[in-house]
Amino acid sequence: MAYRCIAEGRRYVFADLRAVLARASPDRAGDRLAGLAAESDEERVAARMALADLPLAAFLGEPLVPYEDDEVTRLIADTHDQGAFAPIAAMTTGEFRDFLLSDKATAKTLAELAPAITPEMAAAVSKLMRNQDLISVAKKIRVVTRFRTTVGLPGRLSTRIQPNHPTDDLAGIGAAIIDGLMYGCGDACIGINPASDSARQALALLERIEELRLRFEIPVQSCVLAHVTTTLQVIEQKGPVDLVFQSIAGSEAANRAFGVSLSLLDEARAAVESLGRGPPGANLMYFETGQGAALSADAHHGVDQQTMEARSYAVARRYAPLLINTVVGFIGPEYLYDGKEIIRAGLEDHFCGKLMGLPMGADVCYTNHAEANQDDMDNLLTLLGVAGCNYIMGVPGADDIMLGYQSTSYHDALYVRSVLGLRPAPEFESWLQAFGIMDPQCRVRPSASGGAARLLTASLQ
């Protein structure tokens, strides 16, 4: 179906819904690379005008990726909650934007709507929004998940300690974990990207974290970010797996490039549930996504990269994860060229995920060949903190020496908590205070004796 709009006396015709969404997107490198971007700001405005007048129901009748060819499309269509959709079924995309920004869109209302929001609806309305709109709507939405800590509560910002090491050296990883704990980080999880993807290595890393957790009775959950098939091997050995991790994308073909399918993820969830390591009802999965993943696998089906990113959230939503984060600037400048594009993408991803009912975090990051620097990341970190982001990364010195990219540090977590009056997860905060690491005002004040000293000693063993 073609879509038409007249802007500045010129008539624009967009061949189909994919074209409207792509041309309406803010300018970015990946869409230019794919030949999908608007050719001018005027065309972009025309596409947004057409999009604003488009009924939300139209997204249910015109799938961007054919239903018969793609299991992600089938997931989106088959799980759509028509009852929850009823209150907004008569709205256009523009009217939906106005509703989201109104006082009628309360936290309770938005939580009830989440099962009705398809990825395409979320992506579409985000394209009509300024950055402040994305922040103000996301701020209203709280998605709370639980394992040993409770992540996503109002007034809280959690962190994932990311103690990667280029050779998976256990002593080096242990020191980085202790360092993070001493800065009050780790309440989202302690998550290691292994340098080698083997079940033997993953088990060794998990056992290292488990020994530390049990020794000091730390309320944290652990994860080795190995491929899901590797984690399944560890589970078969009854290894201490808290969370199953996997990178995911927005089409069946893109997920195939990651070596996964919905059936494999179903198997993994059932396997980790069988271990019974979490409390009843615990969230047991961890996903990472990133704009450009589908395009890099030549599996985007002519859909713009931000909409494809939102489709990956439909995959995540199926599994009620404890954590999901966009690794927003990690894929590189071919997809998000500079700081401005990275900041916009981070706010879009956070907004779309929250709107769909997901516990969104962000790896506020960039690669060294992108036109970005740490000041850009400071800006995005602060904006996401204002927007109510569930968690961020804590990387020693903000420099991941194994993956070779720049992220946020333990110090950055202290900064954003301080300036915005945010605290760690309550269970973790109590432990930090009991160990003399954090005072009642939520300031990190490691004492020279007691629990903090024991942690420091452990790092040397």
Coordinates of C-alpha atoms in Angstrom, one line a residue, residues 1-445:
M1 CA 0.0 0.0 0.0
A2 CA 1.4 3.4 -1.0
Y3 CA 1.4 6.4 1.4
R4 CA 1.2 10.0 0.2
C5 CA 1.9 13.4 1.7
I6 CA 2.2 16.9 0.4
A7 CA 4.8 19.1 2.0
E8 CA 5.8 22.6 0.9
G9 CA 3.7 22.1 -2.2
R10 CA 5.5 19.0 -3.2
R11 CA 3.8 15.6 -3.3
Y12 CA 5.7 12.7 -1.7
V13 CA 4.8 9.0 -2.3
F14 CA 6.1 6.2 -0.1
A15 CA 5.9 2.8 -1.6
D16 CA 4.9 0.9 1.6
L17 CA 4.9 1.1 5.4
R18 CA 8.6 0.2 5.5
A19 CA 9.4 3.2 3.4
V20 CA 7.4 5.6 5.5
L21 CA 9.1 4.3 8.7
A22 CA 12.6 4.5 7.2
R23 CA 12.2 8.0 5.7
A24 CA 10.7 9.2 9.0
S25 CA 13.7 8.1 11.0
P26 CA 16.2 10.7 12.3
D27 CA 19.2 10.6 10.0
R28 CA 21.8 7.9 10.8
A29 CA 24.6 6.0 9.2
G30 CA 23.1 2.6 9.0
D31 CA 20.0 3.7 7.1
R32 CA 22.2 5.7 4.7
L33 CA 24.3 2.6 4.2
A34 CA 21.2 0.5 3.5
G35 CA 19.8 3.1 1.1
L36 CA 16.7 3.6 3.3
A37 CA 17.3 7.1 4.6
A38 CA 15.3 10.2 3.6
E39 CA 17.1 12.1 0.8
S40 CA 16.3 15.5 2.5
D41 CA 14.9 17.0 5.6
E42 CA 11.8 17.9 3.6
E43 CA 11.2 14.3 2.7
R44 CA 11.8 13.3 6.3
V45 CA 9.2 15.8 7.5
A46 CA 6.8 14.5 4.8
A47 CA 7.2 11.0 6.0
R48 CA 6.6 12.0 9.6
M49 CA 3.4 13.8 8.5
A50 CA 2.2 10.6 6.7
L51 CA 3.2 8.5 9.7
A52 CA 1.4 10.8 12.2
D53 CA -1.9 10.3 10.2
L54 CA -1.5 6.6 10.1
P55 CA -3.9 4.6 12.3
L56 CA -2.1 2.4 14.8
A57 CA -4.3 -0.5 13.6
A58 CA -2.5 -0.3 10.2
F59 CA 0.6 -1.8 11.8
L60 CA -1.4 -5.0 12.6
G61 CA -2.5 -5.4 8.9
E62 CA 0.7 -4.8 7.1
P63 CA 3.6 -6.8 8.5
L64 CA 7.1 -5.4 7.6
V65 CA 8.5 -8.9 7.3
P66 CA 6.2 -11.5 5.8
Y67 CA 4.4 -13.6 8.4
E68 CA 5.1 -16.9 6.6
D69 CA 8.8 -16.2 6.3
D70 CA 9.7 -15.0 9.8
E71 CA 9.1 -16.4 13.3
V72 CA 9.6 -13.0 14.9
T73 CA 6.7 -11.6 12.8
R74 CA 4.6 -14.6 13.8
L75 CA 5.5 -14.0 17.5
I76 CA 4.5 -10.3 17.3
A77 CA 1.2 -11.1 15.5
D78 CA 0.2 -14.2 17.5
T79 CA 0.9 -12.7 21.0
H80 CA -0.7 -9.3 20.4
D81 CA -3.2 -8.5 23.1
Q82 CA -6.3 -7.2 21.4
G83 CA -8.1 -6.5 24.7
A84 CA -5.2 -4.3 25.9
F85 CA -5.2 -2.6 22.5
A86 CA -8.8 -1.6 22.6
P87 CA -8.3 1.8 24.4
I88 CA -5.9 3.0 21.7
A89 CA -7.3 1.1 18.7
A90 CA -8.9 4.2 17.2
M91 CA -5.8 6.4 17.6
T92 CA -3.5 7.5 14.8
T93 CA 0.3 7.4 15.5
G94 CA 0.2 11.2 16.1
E95 CA -2.7 10.9 18.5
F96 CA -0.9 8.2 20.3
R97 CA 2.1 10.4 20.7
D98 CA -0.1 13.2 22.2
F99 CA -1.7 10.6 24.6
L100 CA 1.7 9.4 25.8
L101 CA 2.8 12.9 26.6
S102 CA -0.5 13.7 28.4
D103 CA -1.3 13.3 32.1
K104 CA -3.7 10.5 31.1
A105 CA -0.8 8.3 30.4
T106 CA 0.0 7.3 33.9
A107 CA 2.5 4.6 35.0
K108 CA -0.5 2.2 35.6
T109 CA -2.1 3.0 32.2
L110 CA 1.2 2.5 30.4
A111 CA 1.8 -0.8 32.2
E112 CA -1.6 -2.1 31.1
L113 CA -1.0 -1.0 27.5
A114 CA 2.4 -2.7 27.2
P115 CA 1.1 -6.0 25.8
A116 CA -0.8 -4.1 23.1
I117 CA 2.2 -2.2 21.8
T118 CA 3.9 -3.9 18.9
P119 CA 7.5 -3.0 18.0
E120 CA 6.4 -1.2 14.9
M121 CA 4.0 1.0 16.9
A122 CA 6.7 1.8 19.4
A123 CA 9.2 2.6 16.7
A124 CA 6.7 4.7 14.7
V125 CA 5.7 6.9 17.6
S126 CA 9.3 7.4 18.6
K127 CA 10.1 8.8 15.2
L128 CA 7.6 11.6 15.9
M129 CA 9.3 12.5 19.2
R130 CA 12.0 14.9 20.2
N131 CA 14.6 13.7 22.7
Q132 CA 12.7 15.3 25.6
D133 CA 9.6 13.5 24.6
L134 CA 11.4 10.1 24.7
I135 CA 12.7 11.0 28.1
S136 CA 9.5 12.2 29.7
V137 CA 7.4 9.2 28.6
A138 CA 10.1 6.6 29.6
K139 CA 10.4 8.3 33.0
K140 CA 6.8 7.4 33.7
I141 CA 7.3 3.7 33.1
R142 CA 8.8 1.4 35.8
V143 CA 9.5 -2.2 34.9
V144 CA 10.6 -4.1 38.0
T145 CA 12.3 -7.4 37.9
R146 CA 13.7 -9.6 40.6
F147 CA 16.3 -12.3 41.4
R148 CA 18.5 -11.8 44.5
T149 CA 18.1 -8.1 44.0
T150 CA 15.2 -6.0 42.8
V151 CA 16.0 -4.0 39.7
G152 CA 14.0 -1.1 38.3
L153 CA 12.3 0.4 41.4
P154 CA 11.7 4.2 41.4
G155 CA 14.7 6.2 42.6
R156 CA 17.1 3.3 41.9
L157 CA 19.8 2.8 39.3
S158 CA 21.6 -0.5 39.2
T159 CA 24.9 -1.5 37.6
R160 CA 26.3 -4.5 35.9
I161 CA 29.9 -5.1 36.9
Q162 CA 31.7 -6.1 33.6
P163 CA 35.1 -7.4 34.7
N164 CA 36.3 -8.7 31.3
H165 CA 39.9 -9.9 30.9
P166 CA 41.7 -10.6 27.6
T167 CA 42.8 -14.0 28.7
D168 CA 40.0 -14.8 31.2
D169 CA 42.6 -14.6 34.0
L170 CA 40.7 -15.5 37.2
A171 CA 42.8 -13.3 39.4
G172 CA 42.4 -10.3 37.1
I173 CA 38.6 -10.8 36.9
G174 CA 38.4 -11.2 40.7
A175 CA 40.3 -8.0 41.3
A176 CA 38.0 -6.1 38.9
I177 CA 34.9 -7.5 40.7
I178 CA 36.2 -6.5 44.1
D179 CA 37.0 -3.0 42.7
G180 CA 33.4 -2.7 41.4
L181 CA 31.9 -3.8 44.7
M182 CA 34.0 -1.3 46.6
Y183 CA 32.4 1.4 44.4
G184 CA 28.9 0.2 45.1
C185 CA 28.4 -1.5 41.8
G186 CA 27.1 -4.9 40.8
D187 CA 23.4 -5.0 41.9
A188 CA 22.1 -5.7 38.3
C189 CA 24.6 -8.6 37.9
I190 CA 28.2 -9.5 37.8
G191 CA 28.5 -10.3 34.1
I192 CA 31.6 -11.5 32.3
N193 CA 32.1 -11.6 28.5
P194 CA 34.4 -14.6 28.2
A195 CA 37.4 -14.3 25.9
S196 CA 36.9 -18.0 24.9
D197 CA 33.4 -19.5 24.4
S198 CA 33.8 -22.9 26.0
A199 CA 31.7 -24.6 28.7
R200 CA 34.8 -25.4 30.7
Q201 CA 35.8 -21.7 30.8
A202 CA 32.3 -20.5 31.5
L203 CA 32.0 -22.9 34.4
A204 CA 35.3 -21.8 35.9
L205 CA 34.2 -18.2 35.7
L206 CA 30.8 -18.9 37.3
E207 CA 32.4 -20.9 40.1
R208 CA 34.8 -17.9 40.8
I209 CA 31.8 -15.6 41.2
E210 CA 29.9 -18.1 43.2
E211 CA 32.7 -18.6 45.7
L212 CA 32.9 -14.9 46.2
R213 CA 29.1 -14.5 46.5
L214 CA 28.8 -17.2 49.1
R215 CA 31.9 -16.2 51.1
F216 CA 30.6 -12.7 51.7
E217 CA 26.9 -13.4 51.4
I218 CA 26.5 -10.8 48.6
P219 CA 23.0 -10.4 47.2
V220 CA 24.0 -10.4 43.5
Q221 CA 23.3 -12.6 40.5
S222 CA 26.0 -13.8 38.1
C223 CA 26.2 -14.3 34.3
V224 CA 28.8 -15.5 31.9
L225 CA 27.8 -14.0 28.5
A226 CA 28.6 -17.1 26.5
H227 CA 26.5 -18.4 23.7
V228 CA 23.3 -19.9 24.9
T229 CA 24.4 -23.4 23.6
T230 CA 27.5 -23.1 25.8
T231 CA 25.4 -22.1 28.8
L232 CA 23.2 -25.1 28.2
Q233 CA 26.3 -27.3 28.5
V234 CA 27.1 -25.7 31.8
I235 CA 23.6 -26.3 33.1
E236 CA 23.8 -29.9 32.1
Q237 CA 26.8 -30.1 34.4
K238 CA 24.7 -28.4 37.2
G239 CA 27.0 -25.4 37.1
P240 CA 25.9 -22.3 39.1
V241 CA 24.0 -20.6 36.3
D242 CA 21.8 -17.7 37.6
L243 CA 21.0 -16.0 34.2
V244 CA 21.0 -17.3 30.7
F245 CA 22.4 -14.7 28.3
Q246 CA 22.0 -14.3 24.5
S247 CA 22.4 -11.5 22.0
I248 CA 19.2 -11.2 19.9
A249 CA 17.9 -9.3 16.9
G250 CA 14.6 -8.4 15.2
S251 CA 14.3 -11.1 12.5
E252 CA 14.5 -14.8 12.2
A253 CA 17.4 -14.6 9.8
A254 CA 19.3 -12.2 12.0
N255 CA 18.8 -14.4 15.0
R256 CA 20.0 -17.3 12.9
A257 CA 23.2 -15.4 12.3
F258 CA 23.6 -15.3 16.1
G259 CA 23.0 -19.1 16.1
V260 CA 19.7 -18.9 17.9
S261 CA 16.0 -19.5 17.4
L262 CA 12.9 -19.1 19.6
S263 CA 12.8 -22.8 20.2
L264 CA 16.4 -22.8 21.4
L265 CA 15.7 -19.9 23.8
D266 CA 12.6 -21.8 25.0
E267 CA 14.9 -24.7 25.8
A268 CA 17.3 -22.5 27.6
R269 CA 14.7 -20.9 29.8
A270 CA 13.3 -24.3 30.8
A271 CA 16.9 -25.5 31.6
V272 CA 17.8 -22.6 33.8
E273 CA 14.4 -22.9 35.6
S274 CA 15.2 -26.5 36.4
L275 CA 18.2 -25.4 38.5
G276 CA 15.9 -23.6 41.0
R277 CA 18.6 -21.1 42.0
G278 CA 16.3 -18.1 42.1
P279 CA 13.3 -17.4 44.4
P280 CA 9.8 -18.2 43.1
G281 CA 8.9 -16.1 40.1
A282 CA 12.5 -14.9 39.5
N283 CA 13.4 -13.5 36.2
L284 CA 16.1 -15.7 34.7
M285 CA 17.2 -14.3 31.3
Y286 CA 19.5 -11.6 30.1
F287 CA 19.5 -10.2 26.5
E288 CA 21.6 -7.7 24.7
T289 CA 20.6 -5.9 21.5
G290 CA 21.9 -3.1 19.3
Q291 CA 20.8 -1.0 16.3
G292 CA 22.5 -2.3 13.2
A293 CA 22.6 -6.0 14.1
A294 CA 20.1 -7.1 11.5
L295 CA 21.7 -4.9 8.8
S296 CA 25.1 -6.3 9.5
A297 CA 23.8 -9.8 9.0
D298 CA 22.0 -8.7 5.8
A299 CA 18.8 -9.8 7.5
H300 CA 16.9 -6.5 7.8
H301 CA 14.4 -7.1 5.0
G302 CA 14.5 -3.5 3.9
V303 CA 13.4 -2.2 7.3
D304 CA 15.2 0.7 9.0
Q305 CA 17.6 -0.2 11.8
Q306 CA 15.7 1.4 14.7
T307 CA 12.5 -0.5 13.8
M308 CA 14.4 -3.7 13.5
E309 CA 15.9 -3.0 16.9
A310 CA 12.4 -2.6 18.4
R311 CA 11.5 -5.9 16.9
S312 CA 14.2 -7.6 19.0
Y313 CA 12.3 -6.4 22.1
A314 CA 9.4 -8.6 21.1
V315 CA 11.8 -11.6 21.3
A316 CA 13.0 -10.5 24.7
R317 CA 9.4 -9.8 26.0
R318 CA 8.5 -13.5 25.4
Y319 CA 11.0 -14.5 28.1
A320 CA 10.3 -11.9 30.9
P321 CA 14.1 -11.2 31.3
L322 CA 15.7 -9.8 34.5
L323 CA 17.8 -7.6 32.3
I324 CA 17.9 -6.4 28.7
N325 CA 20.2 -3.6 27.4
T326 CA 21.0 -2.0 24.1
V327 CA 24.7 -1.9 23.5
V328 CA 24.0 1.3 21.8
G329 CA 27.3 2.4 20.2
F330 CA 29.1 -0.9 20.1
I331 CA 28.5 -2.0 16.5
G332 CA 30.4 1.0 15.2
P333 CA 30.2 4.2 13.1
E334 CA 28.9 2.3 10.0
Y335 CA 25.5 2.2 11.9
L336 CA 25.7 5.1 14.4
Y337 CA 28.3 7.5 13.1
D338 CA 28.9 10.0 15.9
G339 CA 27.9 11.1 19.4
K340 CA 24.7 12.8 18.2
E341 CA 23.4 9.6 16.5
I342 CA 24.5 7.4 19.5
I343 CA 22.6 9.7 22.0
R344 CA 19.5 9.7 19.9
A345 CA 19.6 5.9 19.4
G346 CA 20.1 5.3 23.1
L347 CA 17.0 7.3 24.0
E348 CA 15.0 5.7 21.3
D349 CA 15.9 2.2 22.4
H350 CA 15.2 2.9 26.1
F351 CA 11.8 4.4 25.3
C352 CA 10.7 1.6 22.9
G353 CA 11.7 -1.1 25.3
K354 CA 10.0 0.5 28.3
L355 CA 6.9 1.2 26.3
M356 CA 6.8 -2.6 25.4
G357 CA 7.1 -3.5 29.1
L358 CA 10.8 -4.4 29.2
P359 CA 13.3 -3.7 32.0
M360 CA 15.6 -1.6 29.8
G361 CA 19.2 -0.9 30.6
A362 CA 21.9 0.5 28.4
D363 CA 25.6 0.0 27.7
V364 CA 26.4 3.7 27.1
C365 CA 29.3 3.1 24.8
Y366 CA 31.2 3.8 21.6
T367 CA 34.1 2.3 19.6
N368 CA 37.3 4.2 19.1
H369 CA 36.8 4.7 15.4
A370 CA 33.4 6.5 15.9
E371 CA 33.2 10.3 16.0
A372 CA 32.3 10.3 19.7
N373 CA 34.1 10.7 23.0
Q374 CA 33.5 10.3 26.7
D375 CA 31.7 13.7 26.9
D376 CA 29.0 12.3 24.6
M377 CA 28.7 9.3 26.8
D378 CA 28.4 11.6 29.9
N379 CA 25.5 13.3 28.1
L380 CA 23.7 10.1 27.2
L381 CA 24.4 8.6 30.7
T382 CA 22.8 11.7 32.3
L383 CA 19.8 11.7 30.0
L384 CA 19.1 8.0 30.6
G385 CA 19.4 8.5 34.3
V386 CA 16.7 11.2 34.1
A387 CA 14.6 8.9 31.9
G388 CA 14.6 6.2 34.5
C389 CA 17.0 3.6 33.0
N390 CA 17.1 0.4 35.0
Y391 CA 20.8 -0.1 34.9
I392 CA 24.1 0.7 33.2
M393 CA 27.6 -0.9 32.9
G394 CA 30.5 -0.6 35.3
V395 CA 33.7 -1.3 33.4
P396 CA 37.1 -0.6 35.1
G397 CA 38.2 2.8 33.9
A398 CA 35.4 2.8 31.3
D399 CA 37.8 0.9 29.0
D400 CA 37.0 -2.7 28.2
I401 CA 40.4 -4.1 27.5
M402 CA 39.0 -7.4 26.2
L403 CA 36.3 -6.2 23.8
G404 CA 38.2 -3.0 22.9
Y405 CA 35.5 -0.3 23.3
Q406 CA 34.6 2.5 25.7
S407 CA 31.8 2.3 28.1
T408 CA 30.9 3.6 31.6
S409 CA 33.0 3.2 34.7
Y410 CA 32.3 2.5 38.4
H411 CA 33.0 6.2 38.9
D412 CA 30.3 7.1 36.3
A413 CA 27.7 5.1 38.3
L414 CA 28.6 7.1 41.4
Y415 CA 28.3 10.4 39.4
V416 CA 24.8 9.7 38.0
R417 CA 23.5 8.4 41.3
S418 CA 24.8 11.4 43.1
V419 CA 23.5 14.1 40.8
L420 CA 20.1 12.5 40.4
G421 CA 19.6 11.3 43.9
L422 CA 19.5 7.6 42.9
R423 CA 20.4 4.6 45.0
P424 CA 21.3 0.9 44.3
A425 CA 18.8 -1.9 44.6
P426 CA 17.6 -2.1 48.2
E427 CA 19.0 -5.5 49.0
F428 CA 22.4 -4.6 47.7
E429 CA 22.3 -1.2 49.4
S430 CA 21.7 -2.9 52.8
W431 CA 24.7 -5.2 52.1
L432 CA 26.9 -2.3 51.2
Q433 CA 26.1 -0.5 54.4
A434 CA 26.5 -3.5 56.5
F435 CA 30.0 -4.0 55.0
G436 CA 31.0 -0.4 55.6
I437 CA 31.2 0.4 51.9
M438 CA 28.3 2.8 51.7
D439 CA 27.0 5.2 54.4
P440 CA 23.3 6.0 55.1
Q441 CA 23.4 8.9 52.6
C442 CA 24.4 6.4 49.9
R443 CA 27.9 7.7 49.6
V444 CA 30.7 5.3 49.1
R445 CA 32.9 5.5 52.1

